[in-house]
PDB file of C-alpha atoms in Angstrom:
ATOM      1  CA  MET Z   1      31.027 -76.131  94.371  1.00  0.00           C
ATOM      2  CA  SER Z   2      33.187 -77.592  97.333  1.00  0.00           C
ATOM      3  CA  THR Z   3      36.215 -76.227  98.591  1.00  0.00           C
ATOM      4  CA  GLU Z   4      37.794 -79.667  97.365  1.00  0.00           C
ATOM      5  CA  ALA Z   5      36.517 -79.221  93.926  1.00  0.00           C
ATOM      6  CA  VAL Z   6      37.804 -75.318  93.740  1.00  0.00           C
ATOM      7  CA  GLU Z   7      41.475 -76.687  94.868  1.00  0.00           C
ATOM      8  CA  ARG Z   8      41.494 -79.447  92.268  1.00  0.00           C
ATOM      9  CA  ARG Z   9      40.361 -77.145  89.439  1.00  0.00           C
ATOM     10  CA  LEU Z  10      43.127 -74.490  90.490  1.00  0.00           C
ATOM     11  CA  TYR Z  11      45.712 -77.472  91.010  1.00  0.00           C
ATOM     12  CA  ASN Z  12      44.811 -78.571  87.215  1.00  0.00           C
ATOM     13  CA  ALA Z  13      44.805 -74.954  85.913  1.00  0.00           C
ATOM     14  CA  MET Z  14      48.524 -74.294  87.427  1.00  0.00           C
ATOM     15  CA  TRP Z  15      50.024 -77.450  85.819  1.00  0.00           C
ATOM     16  CA  TRP Z  16      48.180 -76.850  82.321  1.00  0.00           C
ATOM     17  CA  ALA Z  17      49.644 -73.181  82.636  1.00  0.00           C
ATOM     18  CA  LYS Z  18      53.097 -74.653  83.024  1.00  0.00           C
ATOM     19  CA  VAL Z  19      52.827 -77.419  80.232  1.00  0.00           C
ATOM     20  CA  GLN Z  20      51.477 -74.267  77.939  1.00  0.00           C
ATOM     21  CA  SER Z  21      54.802 -72.524  78.713  1.00  0.00           C
ATOM     22  CA  ALA Z  22      57.119 -75.183  78.641  1.00  0.00           C
ATOM     23  CA  GLY Z  23      55.897 -78.318  77.105  1.00  0.00           C
ATOM     24  CA  PRO Z  24      55.934 -81.903  78.631  1.00  0.00           C
ATOM     25  CA  LEU Z  25      57.293 -81.765  82.156  1.00  0.00           C
ATOM     26  CA  GLU Z  26      59.438 -84.124  83.973  1.00  0.00           C
ATOM     27  CA  VAL Z  27      58.357 -84.097  87.566  1.00  0.00           C
ATOM     28  CA  ASP Z  28      58.749 -86.365  90.744  1.00  0.00           C
ATOM     29  CA  PRO Z  29      56.808 -89.455  90.724  1.00  0.00           C
ATOM     30  CA  ASP Z  30      54.909 -88.302  93.838  1.00  0.00           C
ATOM     31  CA  THR Z  31      53.175 -85.642  91.928  1.00  0.00           C
ATOM     32  CA  PRO Z  32      49.416 -85.916  92.002  1.00  0.00           C
ATOM     33  CA  ALA Z  33      47.555 -86.734  88.831  1.00  0.00           C
ATOM     34  CA  VAL Z  34      46.358 -83.550  86.650  1.00  0.00           C
ATOM     35  CA  ALA Z  35      43.415 -84.021  84.520  1.00  0.00           C
ATOM     36  CA  GLY Z  36      44.131 -84.379  80.836  1.00  0.00           C
ATOM     37  CA  LEU Z  37      47.882 -85.004  81.085  1.00  0.00           C
ATOM     38  CA  THR Z  38      49.235 -88.143  80.186  1.00  0.00           C
ATOM     39  CA  ARG Z  39      51.719 -89.741  82.659  1.00  0.00           C
ATOM     40  CA  ALA Z  40      54.793 -91.671  81.577  1.00  0.00           C
ATOM     41  CA  THR Z  41      57.419 -93.235  83.948  1.00  0.00           C
ATOM     42  CA  SER Z  42      61.040 -92.506  82.859  1.00  0.00           C
ATOM     43  CA  PRO Z  43      63.161 -95.518  81.954  1.00  0.00           C
ATOM     44  CA  ASP Z  44      64.869 -95.615  85.308  1.00  0.00           C
ATOM     45  CA  GLY Z  45      61.561 -95.310  87.435  1.00  0.00           C
ATOM     46  CA  SER Z  46      62.915 -91.624  89.075  1.00  0.00           C
ATOM     47  CA  THR Z  47      60.896 -89.253  87.503  1.00  0.00           C
ATOM     48  CA  VAL Z  48      57.409 -89.048  85.868  1.00  0.00           C
ATOM     49  CA  TRP Z  49      56.699 -86.846  82.414  1.00  0.00           C
ATOM     50  CA  LEU Z  50      53.370 -84.887  82.277  1.00  0.00           C
ATOM     51  CA  VAL Z  51      52.534 -84.662  78.438  1.00  0.00           C
ATOM     52  CA  PRO Z  52      49.178 -82.860  77.213  1.00  0.00           C
ATOM     53  CA  THR Z  53      46.574 -85.331  75.938  1.00  0.00           C
ATOM     54  CA  LEU Z  54      46.026 -83.851  72.759  1.00  0.00           C
ATOM     55  CA  PRO Z  55      42.510 -83.362  70.981  1.00  0.00           C
ATOM     56  CA  SER Z  56      41.767 -85.409  68.260  1.00  0.00           C
ATOM     57  CA  GLY Z  57      42.571 -83.398  64.853  1.00  0.00           C
ATOM     58  CA  ALA Z  58      44.422 -80.608  66.661  1.00  0.00           C
ATOM     59  CA  GLY Z  59      45.335 -78.283  64.351  1.00  0.00           C
ATOM     60  CA  HIS Z  60      49.000 -76.494  64.406  1.00  0.00           C
ATOM     61  CA  SER Z  61      47.730 -73.446  66.704  1.00  0.00           C
ATOM     62  CA  VAL Z  62      46.526 -75.964  69.028  1.00  0.00           C
ATOM     63  CA  LEU Z  63      49.729 -77.898  69.492  1.00  0.00           C
ATOM     64  CA  GLU Z  64      51.634 -74.609  69.529  1.00  0.00           C
ATOM     65  CA  GLU Z  65      49.600 -73.478  72.408  1.00  0.00           C
ATOM     66  CA  LEU Z  66      50.049 -76.551  74.194  1.00  0.00           C
ATOM     67  CA  GLY Z  67      53.971 -76.680  73.832  1.00  0.00           C
ATOM     68  CA  ALA Z  68      53.861 -79.327  71.291  1.00  0.00           C
ATOM     69  CA  PRO Z  69      54.385 -78.473  67.844  1.00  0.00           C
ATOM     70  CA  PRO Z  70      54.028 -81.386  65.342  1.00  0.00           C
ATOM     71  CA  VAL Z  71      57.677 -81.108  64.056  1.00  0.00           C
ATOM     72  CA  ALA Z  72      60.133 -78.395  64.467  1.00  0.00           C
ATOM     73  CA  VAL Z  73      59.481 -75.897  61.640  1.00  0.00           C
ATOM     74  CA  GLU Z  74      63.272 -75.815  60.687  1.00  0.00           C
ATOM     75  CA  GLN Z  75      64.079 -78.238  57.993  1.00  0.00           C
ATOM     76  CA  PRO Z  76      60.834 -80.171  58.600  1.00  0.00           C
ATOM     77  CA  ASN Z  77      61.564 -82.790  56.245  1.00  0.00           C
ATOM     78  CA  GLU Z  78      64.744 -83.464  57.529  1.00  0.00           C
ATOM     79  CA  THR Z  79      63.801 -83.576  61.139  1.00  0.00           C
ATOM     80  CA  ALA Z  80      60.776 -85.880  60.262  1.00  0.00           C
ATOM     81  CA  ARG Z  81      63.265 -88.277  58.323  1.00  0.00           C
ATOM     82  CA  LEU Z  82      65.560 -88.356  61.645  1.00  0.00           C
ATOM     83  CA  LEU Z  83      62.616 -88.929  63.844  1.00  0.00           C
ATOM     84  CA  ALA Z  84      61.614 -91.934  61.730  1.00  0.00           C
ATOM     85  CA  ILE Z  85      65.126 -93.193  61.837  1.00  0.00           C
ATOM     86  CA  CYS Z  86      65.273 -92.591  65.641  1.00  0.00           C
ATOM     87  CA  VAL Z  87      61.981 -94.657  66.050  1.00  0.00           C
ATOM     88  CA  THR Z  88      63.482 -97.625  63.837  1.00  0.00           C
ATOM     89  CA  CYS Z  89      66.668 -97.620  66.514  1.00  0.00           C
ATOM     90  CA  CYS Z  90      64.769 -97.341  69.657  1.00  0.00           C
ATOM     91  CA  TRP Z  91      61.416 -98.915  69.076  1.00  0.00           C
ATOM     92  CA  THR Z  92      62.871-102.693  68.663  1.00  0.00           C
ATOM     93  CA  ASP Z  93      59.811-104.592  69.979  1.00  0.00           C
ATOM     94  CA  ARG Z  94      57.115-103.412  68.025  1.00  0.00           C
ATOM     95  CA  SER Z  95      54.685-105.692  69.500  1.00  0.00           C
ATOM     96  CA  ALA Z  96      55.148-103.516  72.784  1.00  0.00           C
ATOM     97  CA  PRO Z  97      54.369 -99.738  73.205  1.00  0.00           C
ATOM     98  CA  ALA Z  98      57.075 -97.080  71.609  1.00  0.00           C
ATOM     99  CA  TRP Z  99      57.451 -95.720  75.260  1.00  0.00           C
ATOM    100  CA  PRO Z 100      60.146 -95.966  76.416  1.00  0.00           C
ATOM    101  CA  GLY Z 101      61.840 -98.207  73.871  1.00  0.00           C
ATOM    102  CA  VAL Z 102      65.306 -98.775  74.328  1.00  0.00           C
ATOM    103  CA  THR Z 103      68.627 -96.508  73.728  1.00  0.00           C
ATOM    104  CA  GLY Z 104      70.061 -96.306  70.482  1.00  0.00           C
ATOM    105  CA  THR Z 105      73.236 -94.652  69.370  1.00  0.00           C
ATOM    106  CA  LEU Z 106      74.603 -92.140  66.921  1.00  0.00           C
ATOM    107  CA  THR Z 107      76.337 -94.647  65.180  1.00  0.00           C
ATOM    108  CA  GLN Z 108      73.136 -96.586  64.371  1.00  0.00           C
ATOM    109  CA  ILE Z 109      71.460 -93.560  63.129  1.00  0.00           C
ATOM    110  CA  ARG Z 110      74.412 -92.386  60.752  1.00  0.00           C
ATOM    111  CA  SER Z 111      74.329 -96.033  59.336  1.00  0.00           C
ATOM    112  CA  VAL Z 112      70.574 -96.079  58.722  1.00  0.00           C
ATOM    113  CA  TYR Z 113      70.747 -92.510  57.268  1.00  0.00           C
ATOM    114  CA  ALA Z 114      73.393 -93.294  54.931  1.00  0.00           C
ATOM    115  CA  ALA Z 115      71.624 -96.551  53.849  1.00  0.00           C
ATOM    116  CA  MET Z 116      68.412 -94.484  53.146  1.00  0.00           C
ATOM    117  CA  ARG Z 117      70.431 -92.162  50.966  1.00  0.00           C
ATOM    118  CA  GLY Z 118      71.688 -94.879  49.238  1.00  0.00           C
ATOM    119  CA  ARG Z 119      75.302 -93.599  49.348  1.00  0.00           C
ATOM    120  CA  PRO Z 120      78.421 -93.443  51.492  1.00  0.00           C
ATOM    121  CA  GLU Z 121      78.290 -90.926  54.421  1.00  0.00           C
ATOM    122  CA  GLN Z 122      79.224 -87.199  53.441  1.00  0.00           C
ATOM    123  CA  SER Z 123      80.792 -84.846  55.660  1.00  0.00           C
ATOM    124  CA  SER Z 124      77.712 -82.545  55.514  1.00  0.00           C
ATOM    125  CA  ASP Z 125      75.469 -85.643  56.769  1.00  0.00           C
ATOM    126  CA  LEU Z 126      76.707 -85.330  60.363  1.00  0.00           C
ATOM    127  CA  THR Z 127      75.691 -81.525  60.485  1.00  0.00           C
ATOM    128  CA  LEU Z 128      72.539 -82.258  59.498  1.00  0.00           C
ATOM    129  CA  ILE Z 129      71.986 -85.075  61.553  1.00  0.00           C
ATOM    130  CA  ILE Z 130      73.045 -83.466  64.894  1.00  0.00           C
ATOM    131  CA  GLY Z 131      70.944 -80.437  63.843  1.00  0.00           C
ATOM    132  CA  SER Z 132      67.794 -82.585  63.556  1.00  0.00           C
ATOM    133  CA  LEU Z 133      68.661 -84.515  66.758  1.00  0.00           C
ATOM    134  CA  ARG Z 134      68.836 -81.446  68.798  1.00  0.00           C
ATOM    135  CA  ARG Z 135      65.514 -80.097  67.259  1.00  0.00           C
ATOM    136  CA  LEU Z 136      63.571 -83.445  68.221  1.00  0.00           C
ATOM    137  CA  HIS Z 137      65.249 -83.129  71.452  1.00  0.00           C
ATOM    138  CA  ALA Z 138      63.988 -79.447  72.107  1.00  0.00           C
ATOM    139  CA  THR Z 139      60.539 -80.651  71.215  1.00  0.00           C
ATOM    140  CA  HIS Z 140      60.426 -83.737  73.573  1.00  0.00           C
ATOM    141  CA  TRP Z 141      60.327 -86.311  70.662  1.00  0.00           C
ATOM    142  CA  ILE Z 142      63.531 -87.838  71.723  1.00  0.00           C
ATOM    143  CA  ARG Z 143      65.882 -87.676  74.572  1.00  0.00           C
ATOM    144  CA  TRP Z 144      69.433 -86.812  73.036  1.00  0.00           C
ATOM    145  CA  ASP Z 145      72.463 -87.123  75.276  1.00  0.00           C
ATOM    146  CA  GLU Z 146      74.955 -85.378  73.033  1.00  0.00           C
ATOM    147  CA  LYS Z 147      77.915 -86.279  75.306  1.00  0.00           C
ATOM    148  CA  ALA Z 148      77.218 -90.092  75.391  1.00  0.00           C
ATOM    149  CA  ALA Z 149      75.865 -89.997  71.587  1.00  0.00           C
ATOM    150  CA  GLU Z 150      72.917 -91.968  72.783  1.00  0.00           C
ATOM    151  CA  ILE Z 151      69.420 -91.634  71.792  1.00  0.00           C
ATOM    152  CA  ARG Z 152      65.850 -92.518  73.510  1.00  0.00           C
ATOM    153  CA  LEU Z 153      62.510 -91.746  72.399  1.00  0.00           C
ATOM    154  CA  GLY Z 154      60.822 -89.023  74.002  1.00  0.00           C
ATOM    155  CA  PRO Z 155      57.959 -88.667  76.452  1.00  0.00           C
ATOM    156  CA  ARG Z 156      55.741 -87.206  73.366  1.00  0.00           C
ATOM    157  CA  VAL Z 157      55.475 -90.629  71.596  1.00  0.00           C
ATOM    158  CA  ILE Z 158      53.067 -91.720  74.404  1.00  0.00           C
ATOM    159  CA  THR Z 159      50.575 -89.702  72.697  1.00  0.00           C
ATOM    160  CA  TRP Z 160      51.076 -92.060  69.585  1.00  0.00           C
ATOM    161  CA  THR Z 161      47.527 -93.562  68.742  1.00  0.00           C
ATOM    162  CA  ALA Z 162      47.063 -97.207  67.583  1.00  0.00           C
ATOM    163  CA  ALA Z 163      46.710 -95.985  63.986  1.00  0.00           C
ATOM    164  CA  ASP Z 164      49.848 -93.817  64.422  1.00  0.00           C
ATOM    165  CA  LEU Z 165      51.839 -96.972  65.668  1.00  0.00           C
ATOM    166  CA  SER Z 166      50.500 -99.188  63.012  1.00  0.00           C
ATOM    167  CA  THR Z 167      51.709 -96.539  60.318  1.00  0.00           C
ATOM    168  CA  LEU Z 168      55.211 -96.366  62.113  1.00  0.00           C
ATOM    169  CA  ARG Z 169      55.541-100.403  62.077  1.00  0.00           C
ATOM    170  CA  ASP Z 170      55.273-100.131  58.531  1.00  0.00           C
ATOM    171  CA  LEU Z 171      57.683 -97.428  57.893  1.00  0.00           C
ATOM    172  CA  CYS Z 172      59.901 -99.277  60.195  1.00  0.00           C
ATOM    173  CA  ARG Z 173      59.842-102.378  58.031  1.00  0.00           C
ATOM    174  CA  HIS Z 174      60.946-100.248  54.762  1.00  0.00           C
ATOM    175  CA  LEU Z 175      63.794 -98.632  56.532  1.00  0.00           C
ATOM    176  CA  PRO Z 176      67.255 -99.926  56.487  1.00  0.00           C
ATOM    177  CA  GLU Z 177      68.137-102.286  59.638  1.00  0.00           C
ATOM    178  CA  PRO Z 178      70.463-100.679  62.156  1.00  0.00           C
ATOM    179  CA  PRO Z 179      73.541-102.396  63.376  1.00  0.00           C
ATOM    180  CA  PRO Z 180      73.506-103.581  66.904  1.00  0.00           C
ATOM    181  CA  ALA Z 181      73.803-100.597  69.528  1.00  0.00           C
ATOM    182  CA  VAL Z 182      77.004-100.174  71.319  1.00  0.00           C
ATOM    183  CA  LEU Z 183      76.226 -98.156  74.561  1.00  0.00           C
ATOM    184  CA  SER Z 184      78.475 -96.295  76.733  1.00  0.00           C
ATOM    185  CA  ALA Z 185      77.036 -98.443  79.757  1.00  0.00           C
ATOM    186  CA  GLN Z 186      76.411-101.967  78.459  1.00  0.00           C
ATOM    187  CA  ALA Z 187      73.925-102.620  81.216  1.00  0.00           C
ATOM    188  CA  GLU Z 188      70.713-101.032  80.563  1.00  0.00           C
ATOM    189  CA  PRO Z 189      67.992-102.134  83.286  1.00  0.00           C
ATOM    190  CA  GLU Z 190      64.616-102.924  82.209  1.00  0.00           C
ATOM    191  CA  SER Z 191      61.905-101.607  84.163  1.00  0.00           C
ATOM    192  CA  ASP Z 192      58.224-101.666  84.139  1.00  0.00           C
ATOM    193  CA  GLU Z 193      56.923 -98.771  82.519  1.00  0.00           C
ATOM    194  CA  ARG Z 194      53.231 -97.679  82.694  1.00  0.00           C
ATOM    195  CA  GLN Z 195      51.386 -94.639  80.944  1.00  0.00           C
ATOM    196  CA  GLU Z 196      47.923 -93.683  81.854  1.00  0.00           C
ATOM    197  CA  VAL Z 197      45.657 -91.105  80.409  1.00  0.00           C
ATOM    198  CA  LEU Z 198      43.776 -89.204  83.243  1.00  0.00           C
ATOM    199  CA  ASP Z 199      40.676 -87.467  81.971  1.00  0.00           C
ATOM    200  CA  ASP Z 200      38.836 -87.022  85.102  1.00  0.00           C
TER     201      ASP Z 200
END
């Protein structure tokens, strides 16, 4: 085996070790490709996320090893419900890829949550919502800016398959429509986002 091939294997192994210990990683755009990791450019183009390309039908133990548990185990139903609401608020053009989507707001999420429940918002709802958003942020399903009360979809959504996206489109059609987003910075630059799965 050539020196170049050995160095390439060592490079890939180093990055996989980092992903296994820390989950998806945000790196400089100039970082060379890593075999088996999906690259997703951040919304402002300043960084790239490296996300494990998950094996088809991967079980919970495999996902845990890759730093990518399917959902946070604490209050899984509530957390999954909030993820669905975030998708509804942040994936507005459902003919396009889910990543990177658009910025949503806590106000939108609270509105959809109350409408799903079919009752006015209760004092305990906000505590449940914030807890779920923090868990989803920690596991890279969303990017939650708690200070600005704004949400974006996280880099892990780029691993969703066509079948996953079809199911999510159907789910979004059945969820209450969120009100228009009022963002802390109204101008939201649109950039060309790309993703590529590197499996060489």
